[in-house]
GROMACS .gro file of C-alpha atoms in nm:
model
  412
    1UNK     CA    1   3.069   1.343   0.643
    2UNK     CA    2   3.256   1.642   0.774
    3UNK     CA    3   3.224   1.847   0.456
    4UNK     CA    4   2.929   2.081   0.525
    5UNK     CA    5   2.879   2.147   0.149
    6UNK     CA    6   2.822   1.767   0.100
    7UNK     CA    7   2.535   1.765   0.342
    8UNK     CA    8   2.174   1.853   0.264
    9UNK     CA    9   1.946   2.031   0.520
   10UNK     CA   10   1.579   1.920   0.500
   11UNK     CA   11   1.367   2.190   0.660
   12UNK     CA   12   1.002   2.127   0.755
   13UNK     CA   13   0.775   2.428   0.694
   14UNK     CA   14   0.412   2.473   0.801
   15UNK     CA   15   0.125   2.669   0.656
   16UNK     CA   16   0.233   2.960   0.881
   17UNK     CA   17   0.558   2.986   0.674
   18UNK     CA   18   0.858   3.177   0.796
   19UNK     CA   19   0.683   3.310   1.111
   20UNK     CA   20   0.624   2.959   1.241
   21UNK     CA   21   0.987   2.837   1.195
   22UNK     CA   22   1.219   2.808   1.495
   23UNK     CA   23   1.551   2.994   1.497
   24UNK     CA   24   1.755   2.693   1.399
   25UNK     CA   25   1.551   2.638   1.081
   26UNK     CA   26   1.565   3.007   0.992
   27UNK     CA   27   1.937   3.016   1.025
   28UNK     CA   28   1.983   2.709   0.797
   29UNK     CA   29   1.763   2.862   0.530
   30UNK     CA   30   1.934   3.198   0.562
   31UNK     CA   31   2.274   3.042   0.511
   32UNK     CA   32   2.176   2.822   0.216
   33UNK     CA   33   2.315   2.895  -0.125
   34UNK     CA   34   2.048   2.689  -0.288
   35UNK     CA   35   1.692   2.634  -0.167
   36UNK     CA   36   1.484   2.349  -0.331
   37UNK     CA   37   1.121   2.306  -0.281
   38UNK     CA   38   0.771   2.328  -0.426
   39UNK     CA   39   0.653   2.658  -0.566
   40UNK     CA   40   0.409   2.709  -0.270
   41UNK     CA   41   0.681   2.642  -0.018
   42UNK     CA   42   0.939   2.866  -0.196
   43UNK     CA   43   0.677   3.145  -0.198
   44UNK     CA   44   0.665   3.138   0.185
   45UNK     CA   45   1.030   3.250   0.220
   46UNK     CA   46   1.117   3.618   0.293
   47UNK     CA   47   1.379   3.819   0.098
   48UNK     CA   48   1.640   3.756   0.362
   49UNK     CA   49   1.668   3.397   0.234
   50UNK     CA   50   1.893   3.502  -0.049
   51UNK     CA   51   1.997   3.163  -0.194
   52UNK     CA   52   1.910   3.048  -0.539
   53UNK     CA   53   1.547   2.916  -0.546
   54UNK     CA   54   1.496   2.600  -0.736
   55UNK     CA   55   1.149   2.441  -0.780
   56UNK     CA   56   1.121   2.065  -0.801
   57UNK     CA   57   1.051   1.929  -1.148
   58UNK     CA   58   0.802   1.661  -1.216
   59UNK     CA   59   0.843   1.366  -1.180
   60UNK     CA   60   1.041   1.449  -0.871
   61UNK     CA   61   1.226   1.134  -0.767
   62UNK     CA   62   1.428   1.077  -1.089
   63UNK     CA   63   1.540   1.439  -1.076
   64UNK     CA   64   1.701   1.420  -0.727
   65UNK     CA   65   2.043   1.284  -0.819
   66UNK     CA   66   2.077   1.531  -1.108
   67UNK     CA   67   1.977   1.830  -0.900
   68UNK     CA   68   2.221   1.736  -0.620
   69UNK     CA   69   2.499   1.691  -0.871
   70UNK     CA   70   2.419   2.020  -1.044
   71UNK     CA   71   2.461   2.204  -0.712
   72UNK     CA   72   2.750   1.996  -0.567
   73UNK     CA   73   2.981   2.199  -0.342
   74UNK     CA   74   2.713   2.453  -0.244
   75UNK     CA   75   2.510   2.465   0.078
   76UNK     CA   76   2.170   2.308  -0.014
   77UNK     CA   77   1.846   2.330   0.187
   78UNK     CA   78   1.532   2.137   0.078
   79UNK     CA   79   1.194   2.254   0.197
   80UNK     CA   80   0.934   2.000   0.306
   81UNK     CA   81   0.571   2.025   0.423
   82UNK     CA   82   0.559   1.970   0.801
   83UNK     CA   83   0.758   1.670   0.913
   84UNK     CA   84   0.982   1.573   0.624
   85UNK     CA   85   0.992   1.212   0.736
   86UNK     CA   86   0.617   1.156   0.756
   87UNK     CA   87   0.489   1.103   0.399
   88UNK     CA   88   0.739   1.367   0.292
   89UNK     CA   89   1.042   1.437   0.073
   90UNK     CA   90   1.274   1.316   0.363
   91UNK     CA   91   1.210   0.958   0.277
   92UNK     CA   92   1.297   1.004  -0.091
   93UNK     CA   93   1.609   1.192  -0.006
   94UNK     CA   94   1.715   0.924   0.240
   95UNK     CA   95   1.664   0.653  -0.017
   96UNK     CA   96   1.855   0.841  -0.289
   97UNK     CA   97   2.129   1.011  -0.087
   98UNK     CA   98   2.153   0.810   0.232
   99UNK     CA   99   2.063   0.923   0.583
  100UNK     CA  100   2.428   1.021   0.653
  101UNK     CA  101   2.401   1.310   0.415
  102UNK     CA  102   2.098   1.469   0.567
  103UNK     CA  103   2.027   1.715   0.843
  104UNK     CA  104   1.655   1.701   0.912
  105UNK     CA  105   1.475   1.981   1.093
  106UNK     CA  106   1.113   1.874   1.135
  107UNK     CA  107   0.805   2.088   1.183
  108UNK     CA  108   0.470   1.969   1.336
  109UNK     CA  109   0.295   1.760   1.081
  110UNK     CA  110  -0.063   1.820   0.949
  111UNK     CA  111  -0.157   1.506   1.140
  112UNK     CA  112  -0.030   1.648   1.460
  113UNK     CA  113  -0.221   1.972   1.408
  114UNK     CA  114  -0.541   1.791   1.303
  115UNK     CA  115  -0.541   1.553   1.599
  116UNK     CA  116  -0.477   1.850   1.832
  117UNK     CA  117  -0.777   2.035   1.687
  118UNK     CA  118  -1.009   1.730   1.694
  119UNK     CA  119  -0.902   1.599   2.032
  120UNK     CA  120  -0.802   1.263   1.873
  121UNK     CA  121  -0.518   1.054   2.005
  122UNK     CA  122  -0.265   1.027   1.722
  123UNK     CA  123  -0.186   0.660   1.807
  124UNK     CA  124  -0.551   0.566   1.765
  125UNK     CA  125  -0.596   0.749   1.433
  126UNK     CA  126  -0.551   0.580   1.095
  127UNK     CA  127  -0.365   0.792   0.844
  128UNK     CA  128  -0.388   0.743   0.478
  129UNK     CA  129  -0.204   0.959   0.227
  130UNK     CA  130  -0.386   1.031  -0.095
  131UNK     CA  131  -0.103   1.244  -0.235
  132UNK     CA  132  -0.006   1.073  -0.563
  133UNK     CA  133  -0.211   0.767  -0.472
  134UNK     CA  134  -0.563   0.662  -0.593
  135UNK     CA  135  -0.861   0.725  -0.369
  136UNK     CA  136  -0.913   0.346  -0.346
  137UNK     CA  137  -0.629   0.327  -0.101
  138UNK     CA  138  -0.873   0.459   0.160
  139UNK     CA  139  -1.099   0.156   0.126
  140UNK     CA  140  -0.889  -0.082   0.336
  141UNK     CA  141  -0.905   0.162   0.632
  142UNK     CA  142  -1.292   0.177   0.649
  143UNK     CA  143  -1.428   0.003   0.957
  144UNK     CA  144  -1.727   0.109   1.161
  145UNK     CA  145  -1.631   0.337   1.456
  146UNK     CA  146  -1.278   0.405   1.330
  147UNK     CA  147  -1.128   0.754   1.300
  148UNK     CA  148  -0.906   0.828   1.006
  149UNK     CA  149  -0.720   1.119   0.851
  150UNK     CA  150  -0.683   1.140   0.477
  151UNK     CA  151  -0.390   1.359   0.353
  152UNK     CA  152  -0.544   1.541   0.059
  153UNK     CA  153  -0.400   1.573  -0.287
  154UNK     CA  154  -0.588   1.902  -0.342
  155UNK     CA  155  -0.909   2.098  -0.319
  156UNK     CA  156  -1.109   1.826  -0.486
  157UNK     CA  157  -1.013   1.543  -0.245
  158UNK     CA  158  -1.290   1.593   0.016
  159UNK     CA  159  -1.567   1.553  -0.241
  160UNK     CA  160  -1.382   1.242  -0.377
  161UNK     CA  161  -1.351   1.101  -0.036
  162UNK     CA  162  -1.724   1.153   0.029
  163UNK     CA  163  -1.806   0.980  -0.298
  164UNK     CA  164  -1.587   0.677  -0.209
  165UNK     CA  165  -1.750   0.656   0.137
  166UNK     CA  166  -2.091   0.638  -0.023
  167UNK     CA  167  -1.979   0.382  -0.267
  168UNK     CA  168  -1.825   0.163  -0.004
  169UNK     CA  169  -2.125   0.168   0.228
  170UNK     CA  170  -2.015   0.441   0.475
  171UNK     CA  171  -2.241   0.729   0.370
  172UNK     CA  172  -2.337   0.820   0.724
  173UNK     CA  173  -1.972   0.895   0.813
  174UNK     CA  174  -1.905   1.237   0.968
  175UNK     CA  175  -1.648   1.440   0.773
  176UNK     CA  176  -1.449   1.747   0.869
  177UNK     CA  177  -1.210   1.915   0.632
  178UNK     CA  178  -0.934   2.114   0.809
  179UNK     CA  179  -0.763   2.372   0.592
  180UNK     CA  180  -0.438   2.566   0.632
  181UNK     CA  181  -0.364   2.402   0.963
  182UNK     CA  182  -0.120   2.603   1.181
  183UNK     CA  183  -0.176   2.923   0.986
  184UNK     CA  184  -0.389   3.234   1.062
  185UNK     CA  185  -0.625   3.118   0.781
  186UNK     CA  186  -0.738   2.790   0.946
  187UNK     CA  187  -1.091   2.686   0.858
  188UNK     CA  188  -1.305   2.372   0.932
  189UNK     CA  189  -1.582   2.248   0.703
  190UNK     CA  190  -1.816   1.978   0.827
  191UNK     CA  191  -2.079   1.754   0.685
  192UNK     CA  192  -2.153   1.382   0.611
  193UNK     CA  193  -2.040   1.172   0.317
  194UNK     CA  194  -2.416   1.119   0.223
  195UNK     CA  195  -2.454   1.489   0.133
  196UNK     CA  196  -2.124   1.664   0.132
  197UNK     CA  197  -2.238   2.025   0.095
  198UNK     CA  198  -1.918   2.219   0.033
  199UNK     CA  199  -1.760   2.334  -0.289
  200UNK     CA  200  -1.377   2.274  -0.325
  201UNK     CA  201  -1.189   2.502  -0.094
  202UNK     CA  202  -0.825   2.539  -0.003
  203UNK     CA  203  -0.597   2.286  -0.160
  204UNK     CA  204  -0.397   2.253   0.163
  205UNK     CA  205  -0.622   2.040   0.370
  206UNK     CA  206  -0.669   1.723   0.573
  207UNK     CA  207  -0.995   1.522   0.569
  208UNK     CA  208  -1.102   1.378   0.902
  209UNK     CA  209  -1.356   1.084   0.889
  210UNK     CA  210  -1.547   0.926   1.173
  211UNK     CA  211  -1.648   0.596   1.000
  212UNK     CA  212  -2.006   0.492   1.026
  213UNK     CA  213  -2.111   0.177   0.831
  214UNK     CA  214  -2.445   0.182   0.658
  215UNK     CA  215  -2.708  -0.050   0.824
  216UNK     CA  216  -2.702  -0.392   0.659
  217UNK     CA  217  -2.375  -0.318   0.479
  218UNK     CA  218  -2.107  -0.580   0.411
  219UNK     CA  219  -1.855  -0.617   0.698
  220UNK     CA  220  -1.505  -0.720   0.598
  221UNK     CA  221  -1.258  -0.848   0.862
  222UNK     CA  222  -0.885  -0.790   0.896
  223UNK     CA  223  -0.766  -1.147   0.869
  224UNK     CA  224  -0.748  -1.353   0.551
  225UNK     CA  225  -1.062  -1.533   0.435
  226UNK     CA  226  -1.292  -1.260   0.303
  227UNK     CA  227  -1.625  -1.376   0.187
  228UNK     CA  228  -1.621  -1.511  -0.161
  229UNK     CA  229  -1.883  -1.253  -0.274
  230UNK     CA  230  -1.636  -0.975  -0.176
  231UNK     CA  231  -1.477  -1.056  -0.508
  232UNK     CA  232  -1.585  -1.013  -0.868
  233UNK     CA  233  -1.500  -1.344  -1.035
  234UNK     CA  234  -1.586  -1.604  -1.304
  235UNK     CA  235  -1.541  -1.904  -1.088
  236UNK     CA  236  -1.150  -1.883  -1.080
  237UNK     CA  237  -1.130  -1.796  -0.716
  238UNK     CA  238  -0.943  -1.952  -0.429
  239UNK     CA  239  -1.246  -2.011  -0.201
  240UNK     CA  240  -1.264  -1.847   0.143
  241UNK     CA  241  -1.150  -2.134   0.373
  242UNK     CA  242  -0.882  -2.256   0.141
  243UNK     CA  243  -0.767  -1.900   0.093
  244UNK     CA  244  -0.732  -1.846   0.468
  245UNK     CA  245  -0.518  -2.165   0.499
  246UNK     CA  246  -0.309  -2.060   0.204
  247UNK     CA  247  -0.237  -1.711   0.351
  248UNK     CA  248  -0.145  -1.874   0.674
  249UNK     CA  249   0.115  -2.090   0.495
  250UNK     CA  250   0.254  -1.786   0.299
  251UNK     CA  251   0.286  -1.599   0.627
  252UNK     CA  252   0.298  -1.237   0.509
  253UNK     CA  253   0.519  -0.997   0.704
  254UNK     CA  254   0.561  -0.615   0.671
  255UNK     CA  255   0.741  -0.505   0.359
  256UNK     CA  256   0.751  -0.843   0.187
  257UNK     CA  257   0.682  -0.918  -0.180
  258UNK     CA  258   0.458  -1.191  -0.305
  259UNK     CA  259   0.434  -1.339  -0.655
  260UNK     CA  260   0.080  -1.465  -0.718
  261UNK     CA  261   0.119  -1.689  -1.016
  262UNK     CA  262  -0.212  -1.769  -1.199
  263UNK     CA  263  -0.400  -1.487  -1.032
  264UNK     CA  264  -0.753  -1.584  -1.127
  265UNK     CA  265  -0.943  -1.319  -0.940
  266UNK     CA  266  -0.643  -1.189  -0.746
  267UNK     CA  267  -0.777  -1.295  -0.402
  268UNK     CA  268  -0.447  -1.426  -0.263
  269UNK     CA  269  -0.252  -1.118  -0.367
  270UNK     CA  270  -0.526  -0.881  -0.246
  271UNK     CA  271  -0.535  -1.045   0.101
  272UNK     CA  272  -0.160  -1.058   0.123
  273UNK     CA  273  -0.149  -0.683   0.075
  274UNK     CA  274  -0.437  -0.622   0.316
  275UNK     CA  275  -0.230  -0.798   0.584
  276UNK     CA  276  -0.006  -0.486   0.621
  277UNK     CA  277   0.008  -0.150   0.442
  278UNK     CA  278   0.371  -0.217   0.341
  279UNK     CA  279   0.311  -0.563   0.186
  280UNK     CA  280   0.361  -0.577  -0.188
  281UNK     CA  281   0.240  -0.817  -0.448
  282UNK     CA  282   0.264  -0.894  -0.821
  283UNK     CA  283  -0.005  -1.116  -0.976
  284UNK     CA  284   0.059  -1.290  -1.308
  285UNK     CA  285  -0.244  -1.379  -1.507
  286UNK     CA  286  -0.235  -1.496  -1.875
  287UNK     CA  287  -0.603  -1.398  -1.944
  288UNK     CA  288  -0.648  -1.031  -2.015
  289UNK     CA  289  -1.014  -1.023  -1.904
  290UNK     CA  290  -0.920  -1.179  -1.571
  291UNK     CA  291  -0.629  -0.939  -1.534
  292UNK     CA  292  -0.864  -0.643  -1.564
  293UNK     CA  293  -1.087  -0.804  -1.310
  294UNK     CA  294  -0.797  -0.844  -1.061
  295UNK     CA  295  -0.731  -0.470  -1.098
  296UNK     CA  296  -1.091  -0.398  -1.011
  297UNK     CA  297  -1.092  -0.626  -0.709
  298UNK     CA  298  -0.769  -0.469  -0.579
  299UNK     CA  299  -0.919  -0.119  -0.603
  300UNK     CA  300  -1.248  -0.225  -0.441
  301UNK     CA  301  -1.072  -0.391  -0.153
  302UNK     CA  302  -0.831  -0.107  -0.081
  303UNK     CA  303  -0.502  -0.227  -0.231
  304UNK     CA  304  -0.488  -0.045  -0.570
  305UNK     CA  305  -0.105  -0.069  -0.568
  306UNK     CA  306  -0.130  -0.440  -0.654
  307UNK     CA  307   0.076  -0.490  -0.969
  308UNK     CA  308  -0.095  -0.705  -1.241
  309UNK     CA  309   0.121  -0.861  -1.511
  310UNK     CA  310  -0.065  -1.009  -1.809
  311UNK     CA  311   0.132  -1.297  -1.945
  312UNK     CA  312   0.203  -1.663  -1.933
  313UNK     CA  313   0.426  -1.811  -1.663
  314UNK     CA  314   0.716  -1.891  -1.639
  315UNK     CA  315   0.806  -1.650  -1.926
  316UNK     CA  316   0.630  -1.357  -1.758
  317UNK     CA  317   0.834  -1.404  -1.438
  318UNK     CA  318   1.179  -1.315  -1.588
  319UNK     CA  319   1.189  -0.950  -1.507
  320UNK     CA  320   0.994  -0.942  -1.180
  321UNK     CA  321   1.164  -0.827  -0.852
  322UNK     CA  322   1.286  -1.102  -0.617
  323UNK     CA  323   0.996  -1.236  -0.413
  324UNK     CA  324   0.982  -1.324  -0.047
  325UNK     CA  325   0.693  -1.569  -0.114
  326UNK     CA  326   0.539  -1.727  -0.418
  327UNK     CA  327   0.194  -1.869  -0.456
  328UNK     CA  328   0.115  -2.091  -0.751
  329UNK     CA  329  -0.261  -2.124  -0.797
  330UNK     CA  330  -0.268  -2.246  -1.154
  331UNK     CA  331  -0.065  -2.387  -1.440
  332UNK     CA  332   0.150  -2.608  -1.221
  333UNK     CA  333   0.226  -2.854  -1.494
  334UNK     CA  334   0.359  -2.582  -1.727
  335UNK     CA  335   0.721  -2.693  -1.804
  336UNK     CA  336   0.969  -2.519  -1.589
  337UNK     CA  337   0.717  -2.319  -1.380
  338UNK     CA  338   0.790  -2.458  -1.033
  339UNK     CA  339   1.162  -2.465  -1.115
  340UNK     CA  340   1.153  -2.086  -1.203
  341UNK     CA  341   0.960  -1.994  -0.894
  342UNK     CA  342   1.191  -2.191  -0.660
  343UNK     CA  343   1.499  -2.049  -0.825
  344UNK     CA  344   1.367  -1.697  -0.799
  345UNK     CA  345   1.290  -1.714  -0.420
  346UNK     CA  346   1.534  -1.555  -0.187
  347UNK     CA  347   1.685  -1.790   0.074
  348UNK     CA  348   1.424  -1.825   0.354
  349UNK     CA  349   1.143  -1.749   0.119
  350UNK     CA  350   0.816  -1.950   0.107
  351UNK     CA  351   0.660  -2.129  -0.182
  352UNK     CA  352   0.297  -2.249  -0.161
  353UNK     CA  353   0.119  -2.436  -0.438
  354UNK     CA  354  -0.246  -2.556  -0.448
  355UNK     CA  355  -0.403  -2.805  -0.689
  356UNK     CA  356  -0.722  -3.015  -0.737
  357UNK     CA  357  -0.597  -3.240  -1.017
  358UNK     CA  358  -0.423  -3.575  -0.982
  359UNK     CA  359  -0.153  -3.477  -1.231
  360UNK     CA  360  -0.050  -3.173  -1.040
  361UNK     CA  361  -0.083  -3.354  -0.713
  362UNK     CA  362   0.169  -3.605  -0.843
  363UNK     CA  363   0.407  -3.323  -0.928
  364UNK     CA  364   0.374  -3.164  -0.588
  365UNK     CA  365   0.445  -3.506  -0.429
  366UNK     CA  366   0.774  -3.520  -0.616
  367UNK     CA  367   0.869  -3.171  -0.497
  368UNK     CA  368   0.778  -3.268  -0.141
  369UNK     CA  369   1.009  -3.574  -0.169
  370UNK     CA  370   1.287  -3.346  -0.302
  371UNK     CA  371   1.256  -3.043  -0.079
  372UNK     CA  372   1.043  -3.141   0.223
  373UNK     CA  373   0.805  -2.894   0.365
  374UNK     CA  374   0.436  -2.977   0.423
  375UNK     CA  375   0.209  -3.168   0.195
  376UNK     CA  376  -0.154  -3.147   0.310
  377UNK     CA  377  -0.505  -3.213   0.178
  378UNK     CA  378  -0.762  -2.957   0.262
  379UNK     CA  379  -1.129  -3.056   0.248
  380UNK     CA  380  -1.430  -2.838   0.316
  381UNK     CA  381  -1.792  -2.939   0.325
  382UNK     CA  382  -2.092  -2.700   0.338
  383UNK     CA  383  -2.432  -2.777   0.487
  384UNK     CA  384  -2.702  -2.774   0.219
  385UNK     CA  385  -3.073  -2.866   0.194
  386UNK     CA  386  -3.143  -3.230   0.120
  387UNK     CA  387  -3.514  -3.250   0.061
  388UNK     CA  388  -3.671  -3.142   0.391
  389UNK     CA  389  -3.347  -3.206   0.576
  390UNK     CA  390  -2.986  -3.083   0.580
  391UNK     CA  391  -2.671  -3.265   0.461
  392UNK     CA  392  -2.309  -3.200   0.374
  393UNK     CA  393  -2.189  -3.113   0.022
  394UNK     CA  394  -1.818  -3.180  -0.018
  395UNK     CA  395  -1.611  -2.939  -0.214
  396UNK     CA  396  -1.325  -3.071  -0.427
  397UNK     CA  397  -1.035  -3.146  -0.192
  398UNK     CA  398  -0.724  -2.919  -0.243
  399UNK     CA  399  -0.379  -3.061  -0.216
  400UNK     CA  400  -0.130  -2.802  -0.083
  401UNK     CA  401   0.243  -2.813  -0.076
  402UNK     CA  402   0.438  -2.551   0.113
  403UNK     CA  403   0.812  -2.522   0.170
  404UNK     CA  404   1.076  -2.274   0.291
  405UNK     CA  405   1.383  -2.231   0.076
  406UNK     CA  406   1.691  -2.322   0.280
  407UNK     CA  407   1.910  -2.036   0.389
  408UNK     CA  408   2.216  -2.210   0.231
  409UNK     CA  409   2.046  -2.241  -0.112
  410UNK     CA  410   2.112  -1.930  -0.308
  411UNK     CA  411   1.859  -1.749  -0.530
  412UNK     CA  412   1.945  -1.778  -0.901
   0.00000   0.00000   0.00000
C-alpha cells in the first residue's frame, strides 16, 4: 500500500522508555496522529508525542478492527513491549490487518536482555509466556538441567512459578527474577523454588529458572508413551505401548489440530500437544467426570490449552474446527461416527481408530477394504510372577486401522 495513512506503525518500547528509543522510532511516534498502547506504555511518552493517546480496551483482540476503523485516514502508531513480533501485539495485528499494512520497528526483547544479563545463549534457553496463560503451561518445559525463562504476567508470577516447581518435583531449582530490564531500575532477586523468600516486587519482570529435579522424582520423556501412572484415570486409558504406536500413526506436526474422539483420560490428545508447542487438540468425551479428569491431566502434563468438549459423538463434532488428524478411541459402532470423522478431515489428513472388540474390528475391516491404509494388530505382554518363576501376561490385543484421506477427496 502506498497510502501512508492506511499503514500502521508498530513501535517496540523497552522499560527505559523514550530515552532508549532509536531516532527512527522517535520520529514515527512524534509524527503519529493516534498512538495506541497499554496505559504503562503510553505513560512512557514525553509531551512532544502530541498525537491522541488511546489505551487498549479489554479484551484486546476483538477491539482491533473497530479501533482501526475508528481512526481510518489518520497516522496510527501502536506501542509494543520490546520486540512486537515476540509474544507481542505484532502477531495479533498481523493476523487481523495483514503484514502488508504494518511497519514494525522492534526493540530488544526482555528475553534478549535477560540472556545477556545471565550469560545464557538464547538458542539454548526455553521461553514460556505466562501472560494470559495458566501457570501449568510451564510444566511441559521442566527437565533436569534445562534453563528456561518465564515471561511474567505480573508481580505475583515468581511466587506462583516457585509453587508450581515444588508441586512438579523441581523444588531445588535456582530462580532469579529480573525486574525492569533495560532501565535504570533493574533489579535481580534470587532464591530457590523450595523456599522463595521474596515478596511480590515489580510487575515488569522475567523469571529465570535453572531446573533441578528432586531426587527420586518422576522423569517424563519427550516422545509419546509416557508412563501410565503419569495420568489420573479410571481404567479408560490407552496404555503406554499402544499409545506410542498410535501417536506414531497420527504423526503430529507443528500447528496441526487433532480430534480425540472418546477421550477417556485424554492421553492421546495430551501427548499430541506435547509433541510441539504449536500442536492443538480437541478431545470429545461424553462422561462429565472423565471430561474433568482430562482437564486435570492436561494441566498436570503442561498442555492446559487442550480443549475438552463434553458430549456424545458424532453430534458433538458438528461445530468443531477442521482437523488435520482424528483419533477414535471409543464408540466406533455409534451410527455415523466414522463417516462424520472421515468427512470432516481435510484432504491429506490422517484417521486412526483402535478397538479391542470383534464388532468394532469387523467395522474397521470394512473401512480398510473401502479406503485402504494400514490394518494392524498390536499385542503387548508383560513379565509377571508365576509362583517362584516369571511368565508372560498377555494384554488384550488392539486392532488399529489408520489411513490418509486422499488429496482428491474433498472435506465435506
